[in-house]
mmCIF file of C-alpha atoms (C1' of nucleotides) in Angstrom:
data_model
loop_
_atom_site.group_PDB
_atom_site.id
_atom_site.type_symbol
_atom_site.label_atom_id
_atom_site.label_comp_id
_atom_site.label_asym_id
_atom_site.label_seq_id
_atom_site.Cartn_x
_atom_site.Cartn_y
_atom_site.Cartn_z
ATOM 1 C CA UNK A 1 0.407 23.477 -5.466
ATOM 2 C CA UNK A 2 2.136 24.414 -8.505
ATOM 3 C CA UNK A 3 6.172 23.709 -10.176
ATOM 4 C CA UNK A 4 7.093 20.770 -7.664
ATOM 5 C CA UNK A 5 9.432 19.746 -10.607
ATOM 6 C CA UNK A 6 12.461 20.437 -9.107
ATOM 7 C CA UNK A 7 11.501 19.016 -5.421
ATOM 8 C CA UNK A 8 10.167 15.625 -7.141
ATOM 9 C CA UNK A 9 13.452 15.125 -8.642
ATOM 10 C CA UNK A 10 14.858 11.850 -7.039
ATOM 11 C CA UNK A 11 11.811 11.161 -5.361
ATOM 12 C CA UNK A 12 9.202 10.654 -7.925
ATOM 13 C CA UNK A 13 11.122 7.816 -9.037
ATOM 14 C CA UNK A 14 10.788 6.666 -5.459
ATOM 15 C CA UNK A 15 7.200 7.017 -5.333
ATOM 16 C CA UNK A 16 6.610 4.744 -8.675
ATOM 17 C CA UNK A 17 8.320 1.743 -6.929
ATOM 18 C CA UNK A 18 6.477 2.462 -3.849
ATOM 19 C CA UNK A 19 3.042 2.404 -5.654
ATOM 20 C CA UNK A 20 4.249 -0.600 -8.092
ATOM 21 C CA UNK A 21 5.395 -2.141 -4.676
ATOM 22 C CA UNK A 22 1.476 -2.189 -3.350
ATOM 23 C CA UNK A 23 -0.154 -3.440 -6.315
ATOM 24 C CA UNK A 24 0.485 -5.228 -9.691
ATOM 25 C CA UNK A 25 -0.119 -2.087 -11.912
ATOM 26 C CA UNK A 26 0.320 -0.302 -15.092
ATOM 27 C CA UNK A 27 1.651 3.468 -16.458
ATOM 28 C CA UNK A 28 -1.868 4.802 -16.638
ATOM 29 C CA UNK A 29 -3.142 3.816 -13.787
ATOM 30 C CA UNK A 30 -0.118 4.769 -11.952
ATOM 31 C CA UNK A 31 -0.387 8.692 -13.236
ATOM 32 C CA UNK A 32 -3.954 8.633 -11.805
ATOM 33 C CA UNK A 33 -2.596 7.643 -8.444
ATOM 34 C CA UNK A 34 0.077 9.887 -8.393
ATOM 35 C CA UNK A 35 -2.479 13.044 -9.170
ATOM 36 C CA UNK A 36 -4.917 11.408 -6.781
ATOM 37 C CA UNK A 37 -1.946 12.110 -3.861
ATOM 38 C CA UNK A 38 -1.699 15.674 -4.735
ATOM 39 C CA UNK A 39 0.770 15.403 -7.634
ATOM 40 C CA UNK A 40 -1.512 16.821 -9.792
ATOM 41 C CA UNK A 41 1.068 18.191 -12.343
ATOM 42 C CA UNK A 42 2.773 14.853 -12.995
ATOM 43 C CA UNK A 43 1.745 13.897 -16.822
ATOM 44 C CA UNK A 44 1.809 10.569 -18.228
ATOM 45 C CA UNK A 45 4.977 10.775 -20.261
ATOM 46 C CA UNK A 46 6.711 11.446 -16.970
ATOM 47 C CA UNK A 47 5.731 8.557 -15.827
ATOM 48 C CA UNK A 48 6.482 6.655 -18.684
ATOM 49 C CA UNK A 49 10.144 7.372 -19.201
ATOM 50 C CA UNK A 50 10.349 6.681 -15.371
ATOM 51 C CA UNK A 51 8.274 3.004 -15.643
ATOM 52 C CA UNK A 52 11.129 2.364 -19.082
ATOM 53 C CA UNK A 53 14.355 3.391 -17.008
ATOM 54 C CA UNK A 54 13.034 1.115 -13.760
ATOM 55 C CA UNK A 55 13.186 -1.458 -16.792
ATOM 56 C CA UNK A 56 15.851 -0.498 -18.170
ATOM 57 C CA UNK A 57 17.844 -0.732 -14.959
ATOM 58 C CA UNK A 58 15.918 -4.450 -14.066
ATOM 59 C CA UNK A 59 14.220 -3.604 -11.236
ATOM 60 C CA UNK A 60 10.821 -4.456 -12.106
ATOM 61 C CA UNK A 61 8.989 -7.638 -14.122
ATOM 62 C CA UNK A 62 7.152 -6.692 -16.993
ATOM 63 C CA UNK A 63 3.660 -8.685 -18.025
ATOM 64 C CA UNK A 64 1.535 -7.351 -20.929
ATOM 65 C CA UNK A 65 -2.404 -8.116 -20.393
ATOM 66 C CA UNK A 66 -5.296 -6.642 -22.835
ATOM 67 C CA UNK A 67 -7.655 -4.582 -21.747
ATOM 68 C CA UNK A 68 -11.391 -4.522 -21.958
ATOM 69 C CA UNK A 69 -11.289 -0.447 -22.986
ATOM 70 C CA UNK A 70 -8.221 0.480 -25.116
ATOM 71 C CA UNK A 71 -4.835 -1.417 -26.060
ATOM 72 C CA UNK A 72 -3.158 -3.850 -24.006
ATOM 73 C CA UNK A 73 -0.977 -2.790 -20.985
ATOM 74 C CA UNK A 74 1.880 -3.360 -19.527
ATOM 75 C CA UNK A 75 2.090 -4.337 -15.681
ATOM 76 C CA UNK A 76 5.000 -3.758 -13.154
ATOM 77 C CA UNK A 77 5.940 -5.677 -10.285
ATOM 78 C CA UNK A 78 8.984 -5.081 -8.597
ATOM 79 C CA UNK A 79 12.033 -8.152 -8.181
ATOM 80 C CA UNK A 80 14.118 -8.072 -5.726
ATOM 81 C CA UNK A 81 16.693 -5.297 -7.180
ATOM 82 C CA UNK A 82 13.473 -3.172 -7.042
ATOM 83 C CA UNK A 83 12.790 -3.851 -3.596
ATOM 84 C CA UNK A 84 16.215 -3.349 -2.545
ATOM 85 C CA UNK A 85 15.940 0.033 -4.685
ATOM 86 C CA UNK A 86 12.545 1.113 -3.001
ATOM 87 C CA UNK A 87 14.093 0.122 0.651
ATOM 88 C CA UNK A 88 17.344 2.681 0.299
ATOM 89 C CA UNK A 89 14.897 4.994 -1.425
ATOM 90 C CA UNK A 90 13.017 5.428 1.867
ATOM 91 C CA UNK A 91 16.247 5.203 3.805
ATOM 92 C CA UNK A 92 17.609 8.414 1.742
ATOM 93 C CA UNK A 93 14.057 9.876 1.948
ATOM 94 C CA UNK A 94 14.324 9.426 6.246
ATOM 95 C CA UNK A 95 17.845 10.794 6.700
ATOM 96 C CA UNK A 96 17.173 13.929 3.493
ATOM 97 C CA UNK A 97 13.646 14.720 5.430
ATOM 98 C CA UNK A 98 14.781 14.385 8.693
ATOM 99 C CA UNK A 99 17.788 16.833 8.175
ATOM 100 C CA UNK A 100 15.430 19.550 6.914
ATOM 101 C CA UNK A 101 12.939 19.382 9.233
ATOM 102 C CA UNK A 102 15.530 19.717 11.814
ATOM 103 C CA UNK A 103 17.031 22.713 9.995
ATOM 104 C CA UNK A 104 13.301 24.643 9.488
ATOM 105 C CA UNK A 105 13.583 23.610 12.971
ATOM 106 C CA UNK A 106 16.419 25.819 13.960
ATOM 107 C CA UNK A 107 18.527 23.037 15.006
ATOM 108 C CA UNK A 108 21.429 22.052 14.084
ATOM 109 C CA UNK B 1 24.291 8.241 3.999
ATOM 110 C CA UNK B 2 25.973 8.393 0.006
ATOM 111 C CA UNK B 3 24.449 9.822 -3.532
ATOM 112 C CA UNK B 4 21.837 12.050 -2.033
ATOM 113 C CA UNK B 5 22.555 14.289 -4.827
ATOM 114 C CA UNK B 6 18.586 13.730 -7.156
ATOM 115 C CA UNK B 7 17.441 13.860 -4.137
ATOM 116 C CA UNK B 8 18.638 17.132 -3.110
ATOM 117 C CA UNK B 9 17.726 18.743 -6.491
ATOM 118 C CA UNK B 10 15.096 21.486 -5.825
ATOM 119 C CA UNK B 11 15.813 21.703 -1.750
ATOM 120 C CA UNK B 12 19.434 22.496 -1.551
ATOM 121 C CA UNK B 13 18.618 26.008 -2.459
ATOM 122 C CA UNK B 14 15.747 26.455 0.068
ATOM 123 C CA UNK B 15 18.266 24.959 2.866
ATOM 124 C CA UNK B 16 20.650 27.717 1.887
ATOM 125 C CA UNK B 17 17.617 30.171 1.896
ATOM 126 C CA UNK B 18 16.867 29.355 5.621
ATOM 127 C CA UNK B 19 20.660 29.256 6.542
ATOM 128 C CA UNK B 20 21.145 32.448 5.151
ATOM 129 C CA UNK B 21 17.911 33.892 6.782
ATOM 130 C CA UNK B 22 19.119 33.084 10.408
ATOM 131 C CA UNK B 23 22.473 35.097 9.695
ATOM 132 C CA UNK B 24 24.046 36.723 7.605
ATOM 133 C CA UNK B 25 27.324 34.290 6.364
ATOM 134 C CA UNK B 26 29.479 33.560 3.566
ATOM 135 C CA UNK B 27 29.708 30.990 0.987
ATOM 136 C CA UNK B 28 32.420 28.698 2.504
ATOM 137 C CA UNK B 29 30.904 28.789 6.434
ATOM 138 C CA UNK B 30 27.016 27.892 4.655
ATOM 139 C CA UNK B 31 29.000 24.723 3.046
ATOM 140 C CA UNK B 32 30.370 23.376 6.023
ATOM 141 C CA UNK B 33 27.033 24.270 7.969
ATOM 142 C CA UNK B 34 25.455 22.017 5.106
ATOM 143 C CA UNK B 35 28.356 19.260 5.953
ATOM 144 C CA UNK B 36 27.596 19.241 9.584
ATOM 145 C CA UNK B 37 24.148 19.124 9.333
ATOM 146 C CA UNK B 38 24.929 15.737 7.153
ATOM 147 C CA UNK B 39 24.731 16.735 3.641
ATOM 148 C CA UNK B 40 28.599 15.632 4.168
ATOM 149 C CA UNK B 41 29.135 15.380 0.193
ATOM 150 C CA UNK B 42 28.123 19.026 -0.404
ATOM 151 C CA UNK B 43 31.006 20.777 -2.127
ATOM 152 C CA UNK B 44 31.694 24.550 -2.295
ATOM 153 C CA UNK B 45 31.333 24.517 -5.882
ATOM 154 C CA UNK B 46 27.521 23.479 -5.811
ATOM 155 C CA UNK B 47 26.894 26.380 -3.130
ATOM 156 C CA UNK B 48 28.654 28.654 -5.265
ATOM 157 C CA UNK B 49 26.679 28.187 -7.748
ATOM 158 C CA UNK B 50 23.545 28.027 -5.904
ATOM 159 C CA UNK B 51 24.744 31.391 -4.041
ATOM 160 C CA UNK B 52 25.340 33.236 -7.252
ATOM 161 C CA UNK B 53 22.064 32.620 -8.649
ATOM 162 C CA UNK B 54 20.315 33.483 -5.882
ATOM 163 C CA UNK B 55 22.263 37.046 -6.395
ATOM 164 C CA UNK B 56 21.047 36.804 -10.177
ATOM 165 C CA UNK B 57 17.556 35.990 -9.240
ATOM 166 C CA UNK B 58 17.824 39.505 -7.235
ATOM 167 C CA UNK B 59 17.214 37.358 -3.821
ATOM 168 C CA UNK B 60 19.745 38.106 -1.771
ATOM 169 C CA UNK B 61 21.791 41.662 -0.814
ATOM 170 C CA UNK B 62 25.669 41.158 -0.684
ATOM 171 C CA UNK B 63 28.185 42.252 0.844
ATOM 172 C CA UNK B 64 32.125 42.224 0.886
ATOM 173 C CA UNK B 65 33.732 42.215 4.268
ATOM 174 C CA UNK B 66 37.674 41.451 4.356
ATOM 175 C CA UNK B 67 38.428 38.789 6.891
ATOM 176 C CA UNK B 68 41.466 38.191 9.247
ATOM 177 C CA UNK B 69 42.397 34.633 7.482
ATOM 178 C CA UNK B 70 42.355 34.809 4.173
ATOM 179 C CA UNK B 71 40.972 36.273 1.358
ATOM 180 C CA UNK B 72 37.283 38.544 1.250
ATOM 181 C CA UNK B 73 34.652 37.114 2.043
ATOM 182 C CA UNK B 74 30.991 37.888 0.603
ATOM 183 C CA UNK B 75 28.131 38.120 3.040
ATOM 184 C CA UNK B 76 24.799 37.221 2.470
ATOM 185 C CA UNK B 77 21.731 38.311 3.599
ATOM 186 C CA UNK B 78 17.763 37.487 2.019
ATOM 187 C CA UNK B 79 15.776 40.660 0.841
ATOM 188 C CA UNK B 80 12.151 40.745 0.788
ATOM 189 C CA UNK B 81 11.874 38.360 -2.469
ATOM 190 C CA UNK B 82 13.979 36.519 -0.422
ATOM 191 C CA UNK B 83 11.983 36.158 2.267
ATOM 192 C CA UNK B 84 9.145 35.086 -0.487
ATOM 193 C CA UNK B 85 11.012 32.565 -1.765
ATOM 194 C CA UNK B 86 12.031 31.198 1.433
ATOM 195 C CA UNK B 87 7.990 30.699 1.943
ATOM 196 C CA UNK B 88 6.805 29.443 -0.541
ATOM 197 C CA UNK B 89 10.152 27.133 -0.591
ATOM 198 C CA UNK B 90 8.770 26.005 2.978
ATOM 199 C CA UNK B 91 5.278 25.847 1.688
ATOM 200 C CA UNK B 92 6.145 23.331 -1.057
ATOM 201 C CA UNK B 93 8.547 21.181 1.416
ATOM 202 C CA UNK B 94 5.766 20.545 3.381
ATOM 203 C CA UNK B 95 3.094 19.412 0.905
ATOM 204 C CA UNK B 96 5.919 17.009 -0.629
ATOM 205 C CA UNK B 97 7.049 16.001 2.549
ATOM 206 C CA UNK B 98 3.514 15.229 4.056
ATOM 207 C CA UNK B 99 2.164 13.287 0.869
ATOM 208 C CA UNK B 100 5.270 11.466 0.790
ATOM 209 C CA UNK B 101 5.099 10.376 4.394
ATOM 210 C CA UNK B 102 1.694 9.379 3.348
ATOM 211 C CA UNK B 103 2.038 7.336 0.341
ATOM 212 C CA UNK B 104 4.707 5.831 2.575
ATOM 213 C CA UNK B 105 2.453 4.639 5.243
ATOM 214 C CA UNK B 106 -0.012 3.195 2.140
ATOM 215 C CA UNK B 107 -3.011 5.932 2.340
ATOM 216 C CA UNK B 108 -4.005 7.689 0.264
ATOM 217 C "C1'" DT C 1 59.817 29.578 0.741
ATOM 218 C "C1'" DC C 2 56.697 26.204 0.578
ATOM 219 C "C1'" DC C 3 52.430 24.380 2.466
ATOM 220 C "C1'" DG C 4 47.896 24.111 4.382
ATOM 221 C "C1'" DG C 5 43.686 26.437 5.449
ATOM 222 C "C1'" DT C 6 40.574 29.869 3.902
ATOM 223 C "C1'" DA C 7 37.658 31.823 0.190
ATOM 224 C "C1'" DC C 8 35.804 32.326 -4.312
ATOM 225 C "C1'" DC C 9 34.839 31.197 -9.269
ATOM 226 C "C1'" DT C 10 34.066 28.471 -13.743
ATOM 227 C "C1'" DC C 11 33.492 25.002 -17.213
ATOM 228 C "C1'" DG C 12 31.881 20.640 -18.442
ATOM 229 C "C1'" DT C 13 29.097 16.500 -17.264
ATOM 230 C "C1'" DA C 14 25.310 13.560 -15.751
ATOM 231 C "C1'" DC C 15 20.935 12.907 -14.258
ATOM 232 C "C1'" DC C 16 16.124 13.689 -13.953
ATOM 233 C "C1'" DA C 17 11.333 15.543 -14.760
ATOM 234 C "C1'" DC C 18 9.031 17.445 -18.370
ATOM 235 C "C1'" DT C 19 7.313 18.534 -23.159
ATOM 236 C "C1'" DG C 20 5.324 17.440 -27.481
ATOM 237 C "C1'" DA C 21 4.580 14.749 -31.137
ATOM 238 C "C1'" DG C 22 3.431 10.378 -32.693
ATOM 239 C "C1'" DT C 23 1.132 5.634 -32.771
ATOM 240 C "C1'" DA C 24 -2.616 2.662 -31.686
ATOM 241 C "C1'" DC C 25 -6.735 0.426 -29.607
ATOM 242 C "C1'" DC C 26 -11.554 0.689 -28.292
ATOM 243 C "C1'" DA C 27 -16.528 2.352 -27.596
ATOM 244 C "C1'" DC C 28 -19.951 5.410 -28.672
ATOM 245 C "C1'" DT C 29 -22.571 8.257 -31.838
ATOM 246 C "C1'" DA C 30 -24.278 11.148 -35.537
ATOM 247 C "C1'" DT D 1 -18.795 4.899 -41.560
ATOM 248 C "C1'" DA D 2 -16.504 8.685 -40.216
ATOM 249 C "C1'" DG D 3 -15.585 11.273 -36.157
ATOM 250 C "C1'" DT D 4 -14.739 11.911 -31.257
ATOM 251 C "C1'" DG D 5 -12.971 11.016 -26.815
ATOM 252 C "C1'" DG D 6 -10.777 8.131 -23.497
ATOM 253 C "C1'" DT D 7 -7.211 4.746 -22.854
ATOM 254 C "C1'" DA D 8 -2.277 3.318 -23.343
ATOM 255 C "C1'" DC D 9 2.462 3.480 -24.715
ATOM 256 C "C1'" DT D 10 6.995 5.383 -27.024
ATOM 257 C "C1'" DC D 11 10.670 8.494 -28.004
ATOM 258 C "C1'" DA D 12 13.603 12.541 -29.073
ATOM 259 C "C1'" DG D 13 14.583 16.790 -27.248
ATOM 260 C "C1'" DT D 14 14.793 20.580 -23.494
ATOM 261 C "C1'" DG D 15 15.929 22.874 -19.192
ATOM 262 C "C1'" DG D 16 17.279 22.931 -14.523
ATOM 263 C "C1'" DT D 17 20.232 21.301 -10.880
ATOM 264 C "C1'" DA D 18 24.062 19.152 -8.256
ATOM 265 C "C1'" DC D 19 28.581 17.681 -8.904
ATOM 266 C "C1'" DG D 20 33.651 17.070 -10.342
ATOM 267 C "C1'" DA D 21 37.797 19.061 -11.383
ATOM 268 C "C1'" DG D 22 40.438 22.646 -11.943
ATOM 269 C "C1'" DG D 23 42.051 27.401 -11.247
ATOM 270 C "C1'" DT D 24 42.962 31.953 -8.644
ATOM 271 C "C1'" DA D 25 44.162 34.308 -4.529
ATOM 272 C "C1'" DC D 26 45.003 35.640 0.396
ATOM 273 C "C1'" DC D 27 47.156 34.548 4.753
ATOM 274 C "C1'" DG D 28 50.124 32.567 8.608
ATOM 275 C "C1'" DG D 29 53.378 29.308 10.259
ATOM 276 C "C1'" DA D 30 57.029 25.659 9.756
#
DNA sequence: TCCGGTACCTCGTACCACTGAGTACCACTA
DNA sequence: TAGTGGTACTCAGTGGTACGAGGTACCGGA
């Protein structure tokens, strides 16, 4: 599936602090995952600028660990402004993908 | 539900796409169909806008029709490359949608 | 005659994913 | 020891999209 740009606005953001959420993890890693789901246009930098606003905004905890194969990185946790983030993340993401569903739907 | 706006970025076109593909309407009914199906915060101006680039993109056929209360009104109806768009719109919502819901329910 | 509802348009702004270039660390190999 | 490839992060800039605020205009009723 190709140029999901546009539709992963909002939620890839989403899906970082869902993934963080899981696991104690780091930018690199957290690309692979995201290409592993299907979102196999998402690049690094992407993910990057996202994992430096979460920070930016303090909604994750930041640890720096050195690796056995290449320089050190940084893992993410999530505090509790993150997990209040990821929880009205999914509560957008329920009403949003209800909605259109029901609309594909014919409903109204 | 309030600030849905990122969110909507990339699908607010498709919904007016698939409203426009049931019937042929006008710019200021499509809004309030948006605001009853719960996208409350829509304004006209973002459908506008959406609406007239669908014309550039050569998507849609219009027409003017004069209406009993109030000004013209410009109809809207999906061509074929409409129609296209509108499936491959669909097409994309679903993959999102699905791995979303999946990453959601932690598989992978 | 003013006001509210209908109907459309436009400019500027903010936000977000993406791009590309750069830096740096490490292991392997020719 | 120089080169290559994989790992890992940073940052400035770009383009697309929804939104806010304002304007224009038509109509009917108080």
């Amino acid at each position: 599936m190709e140029d999901l740009t546009e539709m992963l606005k909002g939620t890839l953001e989403g899906c970082v602090l869902e993934i963080i959420s899981t696991e104690e993890t780091y930018g690199y890693a957290i690309t692979r995952r995201l290409n592993d789901l299907g979102f196999t246009d998402v690049i690094d930098g992407t993910v990057y600028t996202i994992l430096l606003r979460l920070e930016r905004n303090g909604l994750v905890q930041v640890t720096k660990r050195p690796s056995e194969l290449g320089p050190p990185r940084k893992f993410y946790a999530l505090n509790d402004a993150g997990r209040r983030e990821l929880a009205t993340f999914w509560a957008k993401w329920q009403y949003v993908s209800t909605r259109i569903d029901r609309l594909r739907k014919g409903g109204r």
